[in-house]
């Protein structure tokens, strides 16, 4: 009897060890395909949670390379990836999907870094997915467009000095789906070189708080009919800098709140621009500002309102 018990314990321990694989600073378990991320290269189409549940951790300066990354690919799948620590990186030469039809999560922390050409969080209707970029030196760089909530629901949190860069960005792309972005804390930044759409047909939200910073080219809140979207810039040091125009309610519904010392800049402002649009802007509190180097159009063809209260300020040409 004693001998049989020992055999059973050995089998159970052996099974557990076989379920989790650790190669130095790269650890993975469950549904990860191809099986060993240490052997991936720039031609690998990588899946973490293809049909089931899978996880990947890159830590202590580890590096993984792939052509494309897919976290939570088919419906019902769950994938999670952690990239943690200075020097830890995941480099994708093509796109990175965090939640295709399944649910995906990506956490980039403590100086970790991820690169890709395109990025999508919540690609299809069954997906509810998220990305966190947290800590000084932590970053996600995409050279093309970043979608947060495409045909699914997606969220992006940039906190405690994390940074994200991309060429263009969409929050809440399609009707019935939601995207949200939070940029919180001194040193936290999101840089979009070209356009930023907060709500194309879907619902998008952007929150810039506690000294966070967003920079973009031209920006739209409520880009198309059907969108109900918003942006908040709150707190001393919190800022949103647009090198071109900022439209609040372009063809859809959009709102912008600048409060408690928040600051927004743009080339020109458009509130309730096209027929059927509804736009509203509130600038409230001492130090809260919206500075425009050009004109502000309030209700050009749609409905627009601008409220300046409690020491807030708006400037324009």
Short mmCIF file of C-alpha atoms in Angstrom, two decimals, residues 37-311:
data_model
loop_
_atom_site.label_atom_id
_atom_site.label_comp_id
_atom_site.label_asym_id
_atom_site.label_seq_id
_atom_site.Cartn_x
_atom_site.Cartn_y
_atom_site.Cartn_z
CA UNK A 37 8.66 30.34 -27.95
CA UNK A 38 12.46 30.22 -27.61
CA UNK A 39 12.54 28.67 -31.10
CA UNK A 40 10.25 31.25 -32.72
CA UNK A 41 11.72 33.60 -35.29
CA UNK A 42 10.65 36.44 -37.58
CA UNK A 43 8.71 33.97 -39.75
CA UNK A 44 6.64 32.43 -36.95
CA UNK A 45 2.89 32.92 -36.67
CA UNK A 46 2.51 32.61 -32.91
CA UNK A 47 -0.59 31.68 -30.90
CA UNK A 48 -1.08 31.97 -27.15
CA UNK A 49 -4.52 30.49 -26.59
CA UNK A 50 -5.40 29.29 -30.09
CA UNK A 51 -8.37 27.11 -29.20
CA UNK A 52 -7.87 26.68 -25.44
CA UNK A 53 -6.08 28.44 -22.60
CA UNK A 54 -2.43 29.42 -22.90
CA UNK A 55 0.05 31.75 -21.20
CA UNK A 56 3.50 33.16 -21.91
CA UNK A 57 5.81 35.05 -19.54
CA UNK A 58 8.95 36.85 -20.73
CA UNK A 59 10.98 38.11 -17.78
CA UNK A 60 14.47 39.05 -16.55
CA UNK A 61 15.71 40.30 -19.92
CA UNK A 62 14.27 37.47 -22.02
CA UNK A 63 13.47 37.96 -25.70
CA UNK A 64 10.89 36.38 -28.01
CA UNK A 65 10.59 37.08 -31.75
CA UNK A 66 7.71 36.29 -34.12
CA UNK A 67 6.17 37.43 -37.39
CA UNK A 68 2.71 37.88 -35.82
CA UNK A 69 1.29 37.31 -32.36
CA UNK A 70 -2.25 36.15 -31.60
CA UNK A 71 -3.45 36.09 -27.99
CA UNK A 72 -6.86 34.41 -27.57
CA UNK A 73 -7.52 33.47 -31.19
CA UNK A 74 -10.64 31.32 -31.67
CA UNK A 75 -13.94 31.77 -29.86
CA UNK A 76 -13.77 30.46 -26.29
CA UNK A 77 -9.98 30.64 -26.10
CA UNK A 78 -8.11 32.57 -23.41
CA UNK A 79 -4.56 33.84 -23.86
CA UNK A 80 -2.33 35.88 -21.58
CA UNK A 81 1.16 37.31 -22.04
CA UNK A 82 3.43 39.07 -19.55
CA UNK A 83 6.54 40.99 -20.62
CA UNK A 84 8.23 42.14 -17.42
CA UNK A 85 11.55 43.74 -16.58
CA UNK A 86 14.22 45.89 -18.19
CA UNK A 87 15.48 44.25 -21.37
CA UNK A 88 12.53 41.85 -21.65
CA UNK A 89 10.94 42.08 -25.10
CA UNK A 90 8.56 40.57 -27.62
CA UNK A 91 9.24 41.67 -31.19
CA UNK A 92 6.59 41.13 -33.89
CA UNK A 93 7.51 42.06 -37.45
CA UNK A 94 3.83 42.05 -38.47
CA UNK A 95 0.66 42.46 -36.41
CA UNK A 96 -0.24 41.72 -32.80
CA UNK A 97 -3.81 40.66 -31.95
CA UNK A 98 -4.82 40.78 -28.29
CA UNK A 99 -8.16 38.99 -28.42
CA UNK A 100 -9.18 37.88 -31.92
CA UNK A 101 -12.39 35.91 -31.30
CA UNK A 102 -11.30 34.82 -27.83
CA UNK A 103 -10.20 36.81 -24.80
CA UNK A 104 -6.65 38.10 -24.57
CA UNK A 105 -4.57 40.05 -22.09
CA UNK A 106 -1.13 41.59 -22.42
CA UNK A 107 0.80 43.10 -19.52
CA UNK A 108 3.99 45.09 -20.20
CA UNK A 109 5.61 46.10 -16.93
CA UNK A 110 8.79 47.31 -15.18
CA UNK A 111 10.62 48.28 -18.35
CA UNK A 112 9.41 45.50 -20.66
CA UNK A 113 8.94 46.28 -24.34
CA UNK A 114 6.71 45.04 -27.20
CA UNK A 115 6.87 46.00 -30.88
CA UNK A 116 4.56 45.28 -33.82
CA UNK A 117 3.46 46.78 -37.13
CA UNK A 118 -0.30 46.81 -36.46
CA UNK A 119 -1.96 46.29 -33.10
CA UNK A 120 -5.54 45.31 -32.24
CA UNK A 121 -7.19 44.88 -28.84
CA UNK A 122 -10.58 43.16 -29.19
CA UNK A 123 -10.75 42.32 -32.87
CA UNK A 124 -14.01 40.34 -33.22
CA UNK A 125 -17.42 40.25 -31.57
CA UNK A 126 -16.75 37.56 -28.93
CA UNK A 127 -13.58 39.23 -27.68
CA UNK A 128 -13.24 41.22 -24.45
CA UNK A 129 -9.54 42.00 -24.16
CA UNK A 130 -7.07 44.32 -22.47
CA UNK A 131 -3.52 45.67 -22.50
CA UNK A 132 -1.68 47.28 -19.59
CA UNK A 133 1.56 49.22 -20.10
CA UNK A 134 2.83 50.12 -16.64
CA UNK A 135 6.04 51.60 -15.28
CA UNK A 136 8.89 53.81 -16.43
CA UNK A 137 10.51 52.38 -19.55
CA UNK A 138 7.63 50.01 -20.33
CA UNK A 139 6.44 50.45 -23.91
CA UNK A 140 4.46 49.19 -26.88
CA UNK A 141 5.48 50.59 -30.27
CA UNK A 142 3.36 50.01 -33.40
CA UNK A 143 4.54 51.45 -36.68
CA UNK A 144 1.05 51.49 -38.26
CA UNK A 145 -2.50 51.67 -36.80
CA UNK A 146 -3.58 50.66 -33.30
CA UNK A 147 -7.22 49.56 -32.85
CA UNK A 148 -8.70 49.50 -29.35
CA UNK A 149 -12.12 47.84 -29.69
CA UNK A 150 -12.58 46.88 -33.35
CA UNK A 151 -15.54 44.45 -33.69
CA UNK A 152 -14.97 43.46 -30.04
CA UNK A 153 -14.41 45.29 -26.77
CA UNK A 154 -10.91 46.46 -25.90
CA UNK A 155 -9.16 48.50 -23.25
CA UNK A 156 -5.69 50.02 -22.97
CA UNK A 157 -4.22 51.39 -19.74
CA UNK A 158 -0.96 53.37 -19.82
CA UNK A 159 0.12 54.06 -16.25
CA UNK A 160 3.02 55.06 -13.97
CA UNK A 161 5.31 56.24 -16.75
CA UNK A 162 4.47 53.68 -19.42
CA UNK A 163 4.42 54.74 -23.08
CA UNK A 164 2.69 53.70 -26.30
CA UNK A 165 3.44 55.01 -29.81
CA UNK A 166 1.72 54.38 -33.14
CA UNK A 167 1.14 56.03 -36.50
CA UNK A 168 -2.68 56.25 -36.19
CA UNK A 169 -5.26 55.02 -33.69
CA UNK A 170 -8.93 54.10 -33.37
CA UNK A 171 -10.86 53.68 -30.10
CA UNK A 172 -14.26 52.02 -30.64
CA UNK A 173 -14.28 51.29 -34.36
CA UNK A 174 -17.58 49.59 -35.24
CA UNK A 175 -21.19 50.07 -34.19
CA UNK A 176 -22.11 48.33 -30.96
CA UNK A 177 -18.55 47.87 -29.72
CA UNK A 178 -16.58 49.75 -27.10
CA UNK A 179 -12.98 50.85 -26.75
CA UNK A 180 -11.38 52.71 -23.88
CA UNK A 181 -7.94 54.19 -23.21
CA UNK A 182 -6.62 55.52 -19.90
CA UNK A 183 -3.37 57.51 -19.69
CA UNK A 184 -2.67 58.11 -16.02
CA UNK A 185 0.28 59.48 -14.07
CA UNK A 186 3.26 61.75 -14.58
CA UNK A 187 5.43 60.44 -17.40
CA UNK A 188 2.69 58.23 -18.86
CA UNK A 189 2.34 59.00 -22.56
CA UNK A 190 0.53 57.98 -25.73
CA UNK A 191 1.86 59.37 -29.00
CA UNK A 192 -0.11 59.09 -32.25
CA UNK A 193 1.71 60.67 -35.16
CA UNK A 194 -1.27 61.00 -37.52
CA UNK A 195 -5.01 60.83 -36.74
CA UNK A 196 -6.76 59.69 -33.56
CA UNK A 197 -10.41 58.61 -33.82
CA UNK A 198 -12.29 58.28 -30.54
CA UNK A 199 -15.43 56.50 -31.69
CA UNK A 200 -15.74 55.90 -35.45
CA UNK A 201 -19.10 54.11 -35.45
CA UNK A 202 -18.60 52.49 -32.05
CA UNK A 203 -18.24 54.08 -28.63
CA UNK A 204 -14.81 55.27 -27.56
CA UNK A 205 -13.47 56.93 -24.43
CA UNK A 206 -10.15 58.57 -23.61
CA UNK A 207 -9.17 59.55 -20.07
CA UNK A 208 -6.01 61.58 -19.40
CA UNK A 209 -5.42 62.07 -15.68
CA UNK A 210 -2.86 62.86 -12.98
CA UNK A 211 -0.26 64.30 -15.33
CA UNK A 212 -0.63 61.91 -18.25
CA UNK A 213 0.06 63.14 -21.78
CA UNK A 214 -1.39 62.36 -25.22
CA UNK A 215 -0.11 63.80 -28.50
CA UNK A 216 -1.76 63.34 -31.88
CA UNK A 217 -2.13 64.89 -35.31
CA UNK A 218 -5.80 65.49 -36.11
CA UNK A 219 -8.36 64.08 -33.69
CA UNK A 220 -12.06 63.25 -33.73
CA UNK A 221 -14.46 62.48 -30.88
CA UNK A 222 -17.61 60.92 -32.37
CA UNK A 223 -16.31 60.58 -35.92
CA UNK A 224 -19.29 58.92 -37.64
CA UNK A 225 -23.04 58.76 -37.18
CA UNK A 226 -23.99 56.34 -34.40
CA UNK A 227 -20.92 57.00 -32.29
CA UNK A 228 -21.30 58.29 -28.73
CA UNK A 229 -17.83 59.05 -27.45
CA UNK A 230 -15.96 61.14 -24.91
CA UNK A 231 -12.62 62.45 -23.73
CA UNK A 232 -11.60 63.73 -20.31
CA UNK A 233 -8.44 65.70 -19.53
CA UNK A 234 -8.30 66.16 -15.78
CA UNK A 235 -5.71 67.50 -13.36
CA UNK A 236 -2.68 69.75 -13.30
CA UNK A 237 -0.09 68.52 -15.80
CA UNK A 238 -2.58 66.39 -17.74
CA UNK A 239 -2.45 67.36 -21.41
CA UNK A 240 -3.62 66.51 -24.91
CA UNK A 241 -1.63 68.17 -27.70
CA UNK A 242 -3.05 68.09 -31.24
CA UNK A 243 -0.85 69.39 -34.04
CA UNK A 244 -3.90 69.72 -36.32
CA UNK A 245 -7.65 70.15 -35.71
CA UNK A 246 -9.75 68.68 -32.90
CA UNK A 247 -13.36 67.83 -33.74
CA UNK A 248 -15.84 67.13 -30.93
CA UNK A 249 -18.95 65.65 -32.54
CA UNK A 250 -17.82 65.40 -36.16
CA UNK A 251 -20.69 63.37 -37.58
CA UNK A 252 -21.62 61.54 -34.36
CA UNK A 253 -21.95 62.55 -30.71
CA UNK A 254 -18.87 63.66 -28.82
CA UNK A 255 -17.97 65.36 -25.57
CA UNK A 256 -14.75 66.80 -24.14
CA UNK A 257 -14.20 67.79 -20.50
CA UNK A 258 -11.11 69.78 -19.48
CA UNK A 259 -11.08 70.10 -15.70
CA UNK A 260 -8.95 70.82 -12.62
CA UNK A 261 -6.04 72.32 -14.53
CA UNK A 262 -6.05 70.03 -17.57
CA UNK A 263 -4.73 71.45 -20.85
CA UNK A 264 -5.65 70.81 -24.50
CA UNK A 265 -4.08 72.38 -27.59
CA UNK A 266 -5.09 72.20 -31.25
CA UNK A 267 -4.72 74.02 -34.53
CA UNK A 268 -8.50 74.59 -34.74
CA UNK A 269 -11.60 73.39 -32.93
CA UNK A 270 -14.85 71.99 -34.34
CA UNK A 271 -17.83 71.35 -32.06
CA UNK A 272 -20.89 69.79 -33.74
CA UNK A 273 -19.45 69.93 -37.22
CA UNK A 274 -21.62 68.01 -39.72
CA UNK A 275 -25.39 67.63 -39.94
CA UNK A 276 -26.73 65.28 -37.26
CA UNK A 277 -23.71 65.68 -35.03
CA UNK A 278 -23.84 66.77 -31.38
CA UNK A 279 -20.73 68.15 -29.71
CA UNK A 280 -20.11 69.63 -26.29
CA UNK A 281 -16.99 70.97 -24.56
CA UNK A 282 -16.63 71.92 -20.90
CA UNK A 283 -13.58 73.84 -19.64
CA UNK A 284 -13.88 74.11 -15.87
CA UNK A 285 -11.59 75.22 -13.07
CA UNK A 286 -8.60 77.50 -12.57
CA UNK A 287 -5.76 76.55 -14.91
CA UNK A 288 -7.99 74.49 -17.21
CA UNK A 289 -7.35 75.59 -20.81
CA UNK A 290 -8.12 74.86 -24.44
CA UNK A 291 -5.71 76.78 -26.68
CA UNK A 292 -6.32 76.97 -30.43
CA UNK A 293 -3.96 78.66 -32.87
CA UNK A 294 -6.85 78.98 -35.35
CA UNK A 295 -10.63 79.24 -35.25
CA UNK A 296 -13.27 77.40 -33.26
CA UNK A 297 -16.48 76.39 -35.08
CA UNK A 298 -19.39 75.84 -32.67
CA UNK A 299 -22.38 74.16 -34.32
CA UNK A 300 -21.33 74.64 -37.92
CA UNK A 301 -23.90 72.23 -39.37
CA UNK A 302 -24.70 70.21 -36.26
CA UNK A 303 -25.37 71.07 -32.60
CA UNK A 304 -22.48 72.46 -30.58
CA UNK A 305 -21.97 73.93 -27.12
CA UNK A 306 -19.00 75.34 -25.23
CA UNK A 307 -19.07 75.98 -21.48
CA UNK A 308 -16.25 77.90 -19.74
CA UNK A 309 -16.64 78.01 -15.94
CA UNK A 310 -14.84 78.60 -12.63
CA UNK A 311 -11.72 80.17 -14.09
#
